[in-house]
Short mmCIF file of C-alpha atoms and ligand atoms in Angstrom, two decimals:
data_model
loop_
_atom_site.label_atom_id
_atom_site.label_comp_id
_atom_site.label_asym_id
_atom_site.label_seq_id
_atom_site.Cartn_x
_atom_site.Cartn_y
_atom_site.Cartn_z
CA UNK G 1 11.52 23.92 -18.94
CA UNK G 2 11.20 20.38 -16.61
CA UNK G 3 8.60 18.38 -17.05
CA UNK G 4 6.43 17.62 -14.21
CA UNK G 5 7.45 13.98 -13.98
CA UNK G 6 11.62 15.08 -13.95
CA UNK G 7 10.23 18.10 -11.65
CA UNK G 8 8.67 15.51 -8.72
CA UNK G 9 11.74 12.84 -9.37
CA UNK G 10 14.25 15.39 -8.52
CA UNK G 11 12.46 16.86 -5.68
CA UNK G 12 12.16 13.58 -4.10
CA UNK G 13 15.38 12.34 -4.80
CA UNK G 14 17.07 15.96 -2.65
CA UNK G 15 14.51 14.49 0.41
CA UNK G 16 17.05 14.40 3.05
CA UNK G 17 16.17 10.84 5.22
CA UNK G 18 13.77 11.35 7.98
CA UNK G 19 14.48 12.39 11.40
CA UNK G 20 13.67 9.75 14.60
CA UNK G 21 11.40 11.65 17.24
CA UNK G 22 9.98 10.45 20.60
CA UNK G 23 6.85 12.09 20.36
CA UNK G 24 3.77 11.91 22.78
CA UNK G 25 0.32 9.90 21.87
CA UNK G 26 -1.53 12.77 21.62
CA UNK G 27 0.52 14.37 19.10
CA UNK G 28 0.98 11.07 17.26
CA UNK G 29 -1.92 10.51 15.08
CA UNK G 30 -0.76 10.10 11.32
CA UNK G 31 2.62 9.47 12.25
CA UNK G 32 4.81 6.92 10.38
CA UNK G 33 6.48 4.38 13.28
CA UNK G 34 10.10 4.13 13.19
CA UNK G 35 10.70 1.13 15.21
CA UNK G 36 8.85 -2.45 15.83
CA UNK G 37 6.97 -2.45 18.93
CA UNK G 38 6.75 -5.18 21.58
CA UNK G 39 4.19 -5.81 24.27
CA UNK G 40 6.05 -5.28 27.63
CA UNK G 41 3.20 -6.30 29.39
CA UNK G 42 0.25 -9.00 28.65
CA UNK G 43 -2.95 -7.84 27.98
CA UNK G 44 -5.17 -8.37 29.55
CA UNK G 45 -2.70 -7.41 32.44
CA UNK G 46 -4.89 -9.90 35.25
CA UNK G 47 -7.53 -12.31 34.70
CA UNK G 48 -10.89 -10.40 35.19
CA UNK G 49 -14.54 -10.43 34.98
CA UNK G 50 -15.77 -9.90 31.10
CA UNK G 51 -19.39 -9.18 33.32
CA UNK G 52 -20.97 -7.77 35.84
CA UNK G 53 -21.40 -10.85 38.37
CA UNK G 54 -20.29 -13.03 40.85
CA UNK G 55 -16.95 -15.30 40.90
CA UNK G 56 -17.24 -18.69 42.12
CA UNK G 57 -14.86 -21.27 42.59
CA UNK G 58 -16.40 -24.17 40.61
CA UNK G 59 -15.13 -28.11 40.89
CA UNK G 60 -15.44 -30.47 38.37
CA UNK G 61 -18.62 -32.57 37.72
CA UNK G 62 -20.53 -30.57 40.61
CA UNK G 63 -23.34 -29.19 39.57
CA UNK G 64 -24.39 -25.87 41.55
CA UNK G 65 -27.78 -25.43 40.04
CA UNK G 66 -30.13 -24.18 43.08
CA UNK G 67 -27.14 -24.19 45.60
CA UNK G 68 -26.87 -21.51 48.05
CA UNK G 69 -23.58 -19.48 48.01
CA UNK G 70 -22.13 -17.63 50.26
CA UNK G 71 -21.37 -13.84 49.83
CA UNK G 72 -17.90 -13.39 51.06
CA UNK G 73 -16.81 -10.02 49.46
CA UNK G 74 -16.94 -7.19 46.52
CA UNK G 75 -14.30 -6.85 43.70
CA UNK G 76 -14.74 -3.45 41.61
CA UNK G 77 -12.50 -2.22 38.78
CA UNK G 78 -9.27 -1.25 40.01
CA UNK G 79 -10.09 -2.73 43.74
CA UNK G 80 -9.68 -6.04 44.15
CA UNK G 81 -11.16 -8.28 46.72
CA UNK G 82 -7.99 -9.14 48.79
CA UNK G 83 -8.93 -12.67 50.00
CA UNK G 84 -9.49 -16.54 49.11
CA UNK G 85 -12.75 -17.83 47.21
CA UNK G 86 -13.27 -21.44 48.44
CA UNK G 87 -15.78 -23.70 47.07
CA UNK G 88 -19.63 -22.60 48.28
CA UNK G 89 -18.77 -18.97 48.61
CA UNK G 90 -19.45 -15.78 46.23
CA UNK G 91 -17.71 -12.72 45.26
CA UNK G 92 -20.05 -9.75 44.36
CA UNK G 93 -17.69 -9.07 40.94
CA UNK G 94 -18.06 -6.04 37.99
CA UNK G 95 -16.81 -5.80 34.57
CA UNK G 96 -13.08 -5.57 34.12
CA UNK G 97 -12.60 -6.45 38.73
CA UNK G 98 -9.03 -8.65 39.10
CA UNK G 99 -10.58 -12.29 39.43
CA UNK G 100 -9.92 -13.30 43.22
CA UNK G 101 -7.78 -15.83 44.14
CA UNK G 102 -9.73 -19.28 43.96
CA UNK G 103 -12.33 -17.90 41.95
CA UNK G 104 -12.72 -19.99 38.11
CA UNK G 105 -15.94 -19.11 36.93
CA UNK G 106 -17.82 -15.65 36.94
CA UNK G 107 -22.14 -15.71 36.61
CA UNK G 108 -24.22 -13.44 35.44
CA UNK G 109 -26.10 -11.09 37.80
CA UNK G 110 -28.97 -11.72 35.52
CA UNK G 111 -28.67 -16.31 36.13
CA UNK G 112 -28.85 -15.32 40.12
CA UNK G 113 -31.54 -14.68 42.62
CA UNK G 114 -30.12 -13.12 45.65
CA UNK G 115 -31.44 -13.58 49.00
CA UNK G 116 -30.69 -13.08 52.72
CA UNK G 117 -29.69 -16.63 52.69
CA UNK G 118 -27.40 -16.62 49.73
CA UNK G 119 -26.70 -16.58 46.46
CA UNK G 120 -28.84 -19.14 44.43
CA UNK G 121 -27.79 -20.16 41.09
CA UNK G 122 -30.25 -20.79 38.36
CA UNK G 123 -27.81 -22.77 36.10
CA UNK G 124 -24.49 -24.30 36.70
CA UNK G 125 -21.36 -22.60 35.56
CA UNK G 126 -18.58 -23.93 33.73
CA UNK G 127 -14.94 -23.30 34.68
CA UNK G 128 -13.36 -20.34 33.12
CA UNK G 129 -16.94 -18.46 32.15
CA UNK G 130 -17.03 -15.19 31.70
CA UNK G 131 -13.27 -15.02 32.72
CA UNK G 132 -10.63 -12.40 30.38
CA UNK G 133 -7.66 -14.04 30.88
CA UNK G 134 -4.39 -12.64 31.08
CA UNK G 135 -2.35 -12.40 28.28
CA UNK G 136 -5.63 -13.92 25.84
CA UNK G 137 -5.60 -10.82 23.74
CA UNK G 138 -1.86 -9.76 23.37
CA UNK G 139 1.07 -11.78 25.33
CA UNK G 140 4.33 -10.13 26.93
CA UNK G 141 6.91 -10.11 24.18
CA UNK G 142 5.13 -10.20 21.10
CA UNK G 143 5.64 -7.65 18.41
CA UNK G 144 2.37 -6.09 18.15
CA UNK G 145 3.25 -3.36 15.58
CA UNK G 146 5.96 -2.99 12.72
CA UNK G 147 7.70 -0.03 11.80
CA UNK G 148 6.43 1.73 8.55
CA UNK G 149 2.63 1.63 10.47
CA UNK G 150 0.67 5.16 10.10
CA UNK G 151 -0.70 5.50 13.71
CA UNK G 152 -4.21 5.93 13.15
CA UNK G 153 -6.54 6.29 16.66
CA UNK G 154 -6.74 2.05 16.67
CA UNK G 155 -2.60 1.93 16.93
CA UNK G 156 -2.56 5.06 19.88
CA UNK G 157 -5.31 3.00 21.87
CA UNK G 158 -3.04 0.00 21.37
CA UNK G 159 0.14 1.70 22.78
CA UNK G 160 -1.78 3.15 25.28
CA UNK G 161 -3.80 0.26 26.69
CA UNK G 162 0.15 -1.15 26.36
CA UNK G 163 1.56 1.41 28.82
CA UNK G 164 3.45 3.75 26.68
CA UNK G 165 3.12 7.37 26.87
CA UNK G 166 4.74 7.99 23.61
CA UNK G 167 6.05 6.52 19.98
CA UNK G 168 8.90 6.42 18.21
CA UNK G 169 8.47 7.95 14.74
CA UNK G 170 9.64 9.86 12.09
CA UNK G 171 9.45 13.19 13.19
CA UNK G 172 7.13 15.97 11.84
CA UNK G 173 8.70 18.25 9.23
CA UNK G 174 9.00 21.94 10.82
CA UNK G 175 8.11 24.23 8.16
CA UNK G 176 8.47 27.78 8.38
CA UNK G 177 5.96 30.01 5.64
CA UNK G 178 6.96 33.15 4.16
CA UNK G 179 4.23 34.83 1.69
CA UNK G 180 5.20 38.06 -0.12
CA UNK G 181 4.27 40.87 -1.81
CA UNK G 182 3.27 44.52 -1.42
CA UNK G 183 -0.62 44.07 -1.94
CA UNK G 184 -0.77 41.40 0.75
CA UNK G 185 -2.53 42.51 4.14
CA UNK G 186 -3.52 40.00 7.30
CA UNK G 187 -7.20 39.46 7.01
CA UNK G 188 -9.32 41.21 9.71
CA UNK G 189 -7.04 44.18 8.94
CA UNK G 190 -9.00 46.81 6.09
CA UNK G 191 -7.40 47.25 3.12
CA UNK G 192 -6.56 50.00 0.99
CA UNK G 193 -6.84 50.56 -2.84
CA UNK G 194 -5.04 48.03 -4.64
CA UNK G 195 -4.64 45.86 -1.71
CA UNK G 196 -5.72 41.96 -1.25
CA UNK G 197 -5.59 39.99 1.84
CA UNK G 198 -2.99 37.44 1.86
CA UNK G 199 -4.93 34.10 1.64
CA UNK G 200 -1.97 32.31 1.13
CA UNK G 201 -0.56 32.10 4.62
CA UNK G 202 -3.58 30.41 6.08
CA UNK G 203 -4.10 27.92 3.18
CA UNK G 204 -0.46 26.79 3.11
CA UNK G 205 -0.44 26.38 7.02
CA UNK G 206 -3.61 23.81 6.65
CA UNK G 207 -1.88 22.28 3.63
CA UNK G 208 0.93 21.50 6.03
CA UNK G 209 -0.79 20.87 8.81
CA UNK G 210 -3.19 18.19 6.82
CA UNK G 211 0.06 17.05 5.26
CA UNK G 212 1.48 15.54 8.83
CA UNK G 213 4.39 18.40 8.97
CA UNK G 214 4.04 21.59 12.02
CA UNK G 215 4.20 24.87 11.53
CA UNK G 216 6.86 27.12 13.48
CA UNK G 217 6.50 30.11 11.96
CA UNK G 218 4.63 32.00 9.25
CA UNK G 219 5.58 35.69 8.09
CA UNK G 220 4.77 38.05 5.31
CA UNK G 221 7.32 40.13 3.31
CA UNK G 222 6.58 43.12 1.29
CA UNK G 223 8.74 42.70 -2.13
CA UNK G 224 11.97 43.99 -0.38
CA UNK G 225 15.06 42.20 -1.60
CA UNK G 226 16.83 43.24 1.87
CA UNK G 227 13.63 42.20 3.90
CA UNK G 228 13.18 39.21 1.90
CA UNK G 229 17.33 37.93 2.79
CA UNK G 230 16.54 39.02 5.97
CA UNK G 231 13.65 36.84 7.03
CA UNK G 232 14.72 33.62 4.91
CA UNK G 233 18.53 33.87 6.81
CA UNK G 234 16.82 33.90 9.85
CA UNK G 235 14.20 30.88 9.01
CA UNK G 236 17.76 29.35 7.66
CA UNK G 237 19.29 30.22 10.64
CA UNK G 238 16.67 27.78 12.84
CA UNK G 239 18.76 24.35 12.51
CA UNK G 240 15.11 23.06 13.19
CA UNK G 241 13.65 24.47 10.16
CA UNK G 242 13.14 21.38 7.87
CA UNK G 243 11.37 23.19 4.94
CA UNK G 244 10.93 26.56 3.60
CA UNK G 245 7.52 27.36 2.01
CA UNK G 246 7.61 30.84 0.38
CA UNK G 247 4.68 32.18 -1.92
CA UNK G 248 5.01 34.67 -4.22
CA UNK G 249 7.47 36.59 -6.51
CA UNK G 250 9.27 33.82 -8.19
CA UNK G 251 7.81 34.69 -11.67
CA UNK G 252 9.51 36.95 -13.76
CA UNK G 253 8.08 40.60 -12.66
CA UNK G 254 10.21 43.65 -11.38
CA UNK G 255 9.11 42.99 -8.41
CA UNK G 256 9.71 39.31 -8.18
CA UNK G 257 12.78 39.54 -6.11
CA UNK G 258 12.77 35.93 -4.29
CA UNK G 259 14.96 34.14 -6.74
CA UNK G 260 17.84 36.61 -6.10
CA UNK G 261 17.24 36.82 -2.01
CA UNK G 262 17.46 32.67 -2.45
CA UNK G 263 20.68 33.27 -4.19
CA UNK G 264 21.81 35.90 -1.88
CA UNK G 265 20.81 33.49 1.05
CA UNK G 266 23.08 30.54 -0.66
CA UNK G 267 20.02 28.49 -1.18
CA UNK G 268 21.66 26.36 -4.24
CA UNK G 269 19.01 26.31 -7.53
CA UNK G 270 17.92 22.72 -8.13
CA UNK G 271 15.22 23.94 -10.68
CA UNK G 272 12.80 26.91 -11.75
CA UNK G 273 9.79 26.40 -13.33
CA UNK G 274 7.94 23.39 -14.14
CA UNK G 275 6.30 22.55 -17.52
CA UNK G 276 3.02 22.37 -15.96
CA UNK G 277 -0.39 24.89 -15.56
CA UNK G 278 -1.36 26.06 -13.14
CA UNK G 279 2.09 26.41 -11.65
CA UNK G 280 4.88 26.81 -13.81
CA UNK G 281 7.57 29.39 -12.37
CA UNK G 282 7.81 27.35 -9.60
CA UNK G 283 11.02 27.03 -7.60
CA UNK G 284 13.01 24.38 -5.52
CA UNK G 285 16.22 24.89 -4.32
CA UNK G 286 18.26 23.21 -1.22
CA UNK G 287 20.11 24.78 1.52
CA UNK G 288 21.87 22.31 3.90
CA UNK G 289 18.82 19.65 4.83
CA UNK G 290 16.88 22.24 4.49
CA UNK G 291 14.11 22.53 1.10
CA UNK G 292 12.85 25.57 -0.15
CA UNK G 293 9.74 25.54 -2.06
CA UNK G 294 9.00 28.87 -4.23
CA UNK G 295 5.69 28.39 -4.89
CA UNK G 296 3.62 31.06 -7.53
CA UNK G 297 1.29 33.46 -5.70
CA UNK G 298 -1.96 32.75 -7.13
CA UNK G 299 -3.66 30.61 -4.64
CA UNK G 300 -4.77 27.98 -6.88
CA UNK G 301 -0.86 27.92 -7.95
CA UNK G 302 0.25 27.69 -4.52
CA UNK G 303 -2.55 25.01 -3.75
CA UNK G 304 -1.09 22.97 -7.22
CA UNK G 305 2.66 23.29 -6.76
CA UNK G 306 2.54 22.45 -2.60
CA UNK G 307 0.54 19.56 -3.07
CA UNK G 308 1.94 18.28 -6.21
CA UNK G 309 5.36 18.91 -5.34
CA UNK G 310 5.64 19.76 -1.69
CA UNK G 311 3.70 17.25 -0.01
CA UNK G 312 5.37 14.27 -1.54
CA UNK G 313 8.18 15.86 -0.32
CA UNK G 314 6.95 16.38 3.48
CA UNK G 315 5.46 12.70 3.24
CA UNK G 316 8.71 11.26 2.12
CA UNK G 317 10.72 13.22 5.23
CA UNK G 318 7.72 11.69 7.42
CA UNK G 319 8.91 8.06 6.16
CA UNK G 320 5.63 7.49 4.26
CA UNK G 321 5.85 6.40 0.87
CA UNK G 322 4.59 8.39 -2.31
CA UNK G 323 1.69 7.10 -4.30
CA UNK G 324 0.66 8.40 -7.50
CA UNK G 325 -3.17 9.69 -6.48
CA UNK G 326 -4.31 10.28 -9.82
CA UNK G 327 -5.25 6.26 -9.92
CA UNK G 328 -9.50 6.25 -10.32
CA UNK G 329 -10.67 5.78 -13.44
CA UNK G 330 -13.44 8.09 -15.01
CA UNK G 331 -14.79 9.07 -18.39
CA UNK G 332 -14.94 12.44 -19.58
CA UNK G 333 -18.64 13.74 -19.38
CA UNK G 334 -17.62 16.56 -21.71
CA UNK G 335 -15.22 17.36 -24.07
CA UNK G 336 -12.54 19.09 -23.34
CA UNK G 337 -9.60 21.54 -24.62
CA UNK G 338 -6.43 22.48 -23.46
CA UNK G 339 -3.68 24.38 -24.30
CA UNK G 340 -0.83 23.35 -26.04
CA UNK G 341 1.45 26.06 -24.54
CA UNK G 342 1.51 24.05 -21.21
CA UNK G 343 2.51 19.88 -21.09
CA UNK G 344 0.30 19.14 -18.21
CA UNK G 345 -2.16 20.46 -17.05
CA UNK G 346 -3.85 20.14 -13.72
CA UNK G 347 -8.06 20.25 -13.94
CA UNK G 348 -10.75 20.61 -11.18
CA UNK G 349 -14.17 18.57 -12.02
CA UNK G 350 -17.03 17.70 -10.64
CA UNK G 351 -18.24 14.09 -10.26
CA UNK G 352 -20.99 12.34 -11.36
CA UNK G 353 -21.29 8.56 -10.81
CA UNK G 354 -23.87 5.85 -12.36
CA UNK G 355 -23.67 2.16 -12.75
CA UNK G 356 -19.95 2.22 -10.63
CA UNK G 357 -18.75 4.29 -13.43
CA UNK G 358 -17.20 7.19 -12.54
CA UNK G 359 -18.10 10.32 -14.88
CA UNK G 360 -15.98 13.60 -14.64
CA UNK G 361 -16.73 17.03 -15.90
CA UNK G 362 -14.06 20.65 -15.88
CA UNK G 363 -15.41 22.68 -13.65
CA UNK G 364 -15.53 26.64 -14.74
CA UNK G 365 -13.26 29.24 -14.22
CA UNK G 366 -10.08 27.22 -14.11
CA UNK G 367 -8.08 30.23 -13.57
CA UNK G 368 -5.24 29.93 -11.06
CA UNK G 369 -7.13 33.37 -8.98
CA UNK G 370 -10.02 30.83 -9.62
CA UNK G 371 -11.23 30.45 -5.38
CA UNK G 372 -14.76 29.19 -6.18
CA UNK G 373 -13.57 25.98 -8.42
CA UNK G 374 -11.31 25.27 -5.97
CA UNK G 375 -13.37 24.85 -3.63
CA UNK G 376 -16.19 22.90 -5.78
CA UNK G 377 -13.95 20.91 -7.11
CA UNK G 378 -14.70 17.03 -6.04
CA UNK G 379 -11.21 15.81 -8.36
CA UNK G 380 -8.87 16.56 -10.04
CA UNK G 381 -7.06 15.22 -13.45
CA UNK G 382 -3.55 15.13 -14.80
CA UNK G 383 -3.78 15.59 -18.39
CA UNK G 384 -0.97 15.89 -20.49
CA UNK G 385 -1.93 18.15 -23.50
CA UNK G 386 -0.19 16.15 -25.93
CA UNK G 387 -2.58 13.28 -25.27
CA UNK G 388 -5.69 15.51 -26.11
CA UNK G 389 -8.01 16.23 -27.87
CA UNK G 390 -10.35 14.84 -25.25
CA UNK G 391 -13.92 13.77 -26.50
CA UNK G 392 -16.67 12.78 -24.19
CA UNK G 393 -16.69 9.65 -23.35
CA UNK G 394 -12.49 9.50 -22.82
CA UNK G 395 -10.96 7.42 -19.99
CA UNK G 396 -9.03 9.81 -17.93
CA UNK G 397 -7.29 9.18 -14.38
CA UNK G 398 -8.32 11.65 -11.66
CA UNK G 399 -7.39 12.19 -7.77
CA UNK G 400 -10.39 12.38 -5.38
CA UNK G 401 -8.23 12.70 -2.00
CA UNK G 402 -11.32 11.57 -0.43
CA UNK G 403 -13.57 13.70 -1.22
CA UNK G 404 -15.34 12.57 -4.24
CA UNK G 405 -18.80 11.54 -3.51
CA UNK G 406 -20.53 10.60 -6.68
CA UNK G 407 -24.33 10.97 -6.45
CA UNK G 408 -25.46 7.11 -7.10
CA UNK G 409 -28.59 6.29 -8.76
CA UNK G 410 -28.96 9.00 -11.45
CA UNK G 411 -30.79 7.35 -14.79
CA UNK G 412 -29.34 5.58 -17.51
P1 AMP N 501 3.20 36.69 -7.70
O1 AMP N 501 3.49 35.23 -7.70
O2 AMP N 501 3.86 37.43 -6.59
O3 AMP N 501 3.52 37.28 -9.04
O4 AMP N 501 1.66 36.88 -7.48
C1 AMP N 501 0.71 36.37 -8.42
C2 AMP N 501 -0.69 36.75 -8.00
O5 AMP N 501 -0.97 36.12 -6.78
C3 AMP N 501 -0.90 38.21 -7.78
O6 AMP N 501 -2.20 38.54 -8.24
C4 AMP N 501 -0.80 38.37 -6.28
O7 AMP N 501 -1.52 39.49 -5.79
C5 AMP N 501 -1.40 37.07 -5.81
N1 AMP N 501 -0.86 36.68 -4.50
C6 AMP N 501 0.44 36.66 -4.17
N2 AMP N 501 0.61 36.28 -2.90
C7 AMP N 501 -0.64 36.07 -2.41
C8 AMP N 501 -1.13 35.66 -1.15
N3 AMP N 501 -0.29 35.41 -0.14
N4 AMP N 501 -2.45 35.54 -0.98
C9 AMP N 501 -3.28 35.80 -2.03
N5 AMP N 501 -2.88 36.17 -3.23
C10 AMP N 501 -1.57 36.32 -3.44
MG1 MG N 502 4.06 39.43 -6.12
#
């Protein structure tokens, strides 16, 4: 049987190189960029007011403290004031108005006192106050971003403010879910004796989702060898279809039929199961560019094997690079056994932090039907079973994806 290490080193190393999309801004958030980008344009586009005010044309070494200006005009965002500011007149101006023509300096509504006669000045301005100028921030022709950048909502303001509609990326993965088995039913639907609802289609399809690849289709197979060849050869068929994701029936029962409906498919074996618990008669095979993930049925199987083995693998066709996660140090706040019939072994805990230390504890009912851990959990840990015994008190690594919020201040 692989070991998990061999198991993720293969999978990666079948990851076909990623696809260059155009995609839109508002679809672009987490996306890896595929090219360097270059200001077209300055930015600020115009010189403009940085305040709400009035732009003057100031000379040098005249001091227009207590001088009456003349109001010539209004300049608003996005309308301009079309004409000429000479020296001793005023343009009403607000934040982000084009500067007009003549006009150096903007004031402050709040250093003027306006009056029938004028515009009065309570202090003199210096040349260039108050005044955005064009091109201060970013300058036409200047690479602003570099390829390999994960858009985040800074980046998508950036190309926006910039002018472009969309980016140039590595495209999503499309991923097409197939969960099977005869028990399964859609949930809002009743169910019968013996029947479950099939939680595995909606978890996998926010796995993927929170994993940067898109969904195009998601259906459910009773354990039907002919139904099962039929739905795969058609999400085969789709020369979109980046990655299969199929739950269930890959273990060893009679009515584990997916193996042979791969087979029958021509989806070519590159392993079946995985030294590893929860998770071990998990498949991967390779059809084309296309991956096909056979993950085990029990949820917290499917949840282990997609993100321990298929989300490297959708990161890696999104051009992001794979970090090991389990990378925060902890100690063990209890000891701990595990079996020696599995190599590693894959742990929810809870969290418990106090002086900076991180403390970790196995959660119960670490079952792979186990819902409730999964949900409590606030880590996880990668423990080999040939490292154990572990003893409170023992350094472990864990993966937090965020999530872990140790409560601070607790005695000792
Ligand atoms: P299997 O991998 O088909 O042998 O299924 C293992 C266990 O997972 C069985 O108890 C199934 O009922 C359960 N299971 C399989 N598919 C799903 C699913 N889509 N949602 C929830 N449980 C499932
Ligand atoms: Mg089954």
């Amino acid at each position: 049987m692989l070991a998990y290490e061999a198991a993720l080193e293969r999978i990666l190393a079948h990851v076909p190189a990623p696809k260059a999309a155009r995609v839109p801004l508002q679809e672009a958030l987490g996306c890896v960029l595929a090219r360097t980008v270059v200001a077209g344009a300055d930015l600020p586009g115009f010189n403009n007011s940085a305040v709400d005010g009035y732009a003057l044309c100031v000379m040098p070494y005249n001091d227009l403290t207590h001088h009456s200006l003349r109001l010539i005009g209004k300049a608003e965002a996005g309308k301009p004031f079309r004409g000429l500011v000479r020296s001793g007149q005023v343009v009403r101006i607000f934040t982000g108005a084009q500067l007009p023509v003549g006009a150096n300096a903007v004031v402050m509504q709040e250093r003027v006192r306006v009056s029938p006669s004028g515009v009065l000045l309570s202090e003199s301005p210096e040349i260039g106050q108050h005044i955005r100028r064009r091109g201060e921030d970013i300058s036409a022709g200047k690479t602003v971003l570099k390829p390999g950048t994960i858009l985040r909502a800074q980046e998508i303001g950036l190309l926006a403010a910039l002018g472009q509609s969309h980016a140039a990326v590595w495209g999503r993965p499309r991923v097409a879910v197939l969960t099977t088995g005869n028990e399964l039913r859609p949930a809002g639907r009743s169910l019968t004796a013996g029947q479950i609802y099939d939680s595995n289609s909606a978890m996998l399809a926010a796995l993927v989702q929170e994993t940067g690849g898109l969904v195009r289709t998601s259906q459910t197979c009773p354990d039907s060898l002919s139904r099962l060849v039929r739905t795969l050869r058609s999400m085969l068929s789709s020369a979109k279809t980046d990655v299969i994701l199929l739950a269930g029936g890959v273990s060893v029962g009679d009515k584990d039929l997916c193996r042979e409906a791969f087979a029958k498919c021509g989806i070519r074996q590159i392993f079946w199961r995985v030294n590893i618990k929860p998770g071990m008669p998990f498949f991967f095979g390779k059809k084309g560019r296309t991956l096909i993930f056979g993950l085990p049925g029990n949820p917290v199987s499917s949840y282990v094997t997609f993100r321990e083995f298929a989300a490297p693998a959708l990161a890696k066709l999104q051009g992001r690079a794979w970090q090991d996660p389990y990378s925060r140090p902890a100690s063990l706040l209890k000891d701990l056994h595990v079996s020696k019939s599995r190599e590693t072994h894959f742990v929810r805990v809870t969290s418990q932090g106090s002086n900076g230390t991180l403390h970790v504890a196995a959660l119960d009912g670490q079952g792979s039907h186990h819902l409730r851990s999964l949900v409590e959990a606030q880590g996880w840990m990668r423990l080999r079973s040939s490292e154990g015994p572990w003893a409170t008190g023992a350094r472990v690594l864990v993966r937090t994806d965020g999530d872990l919020q140790p409560t601070h201040g607790d005695s000792q």
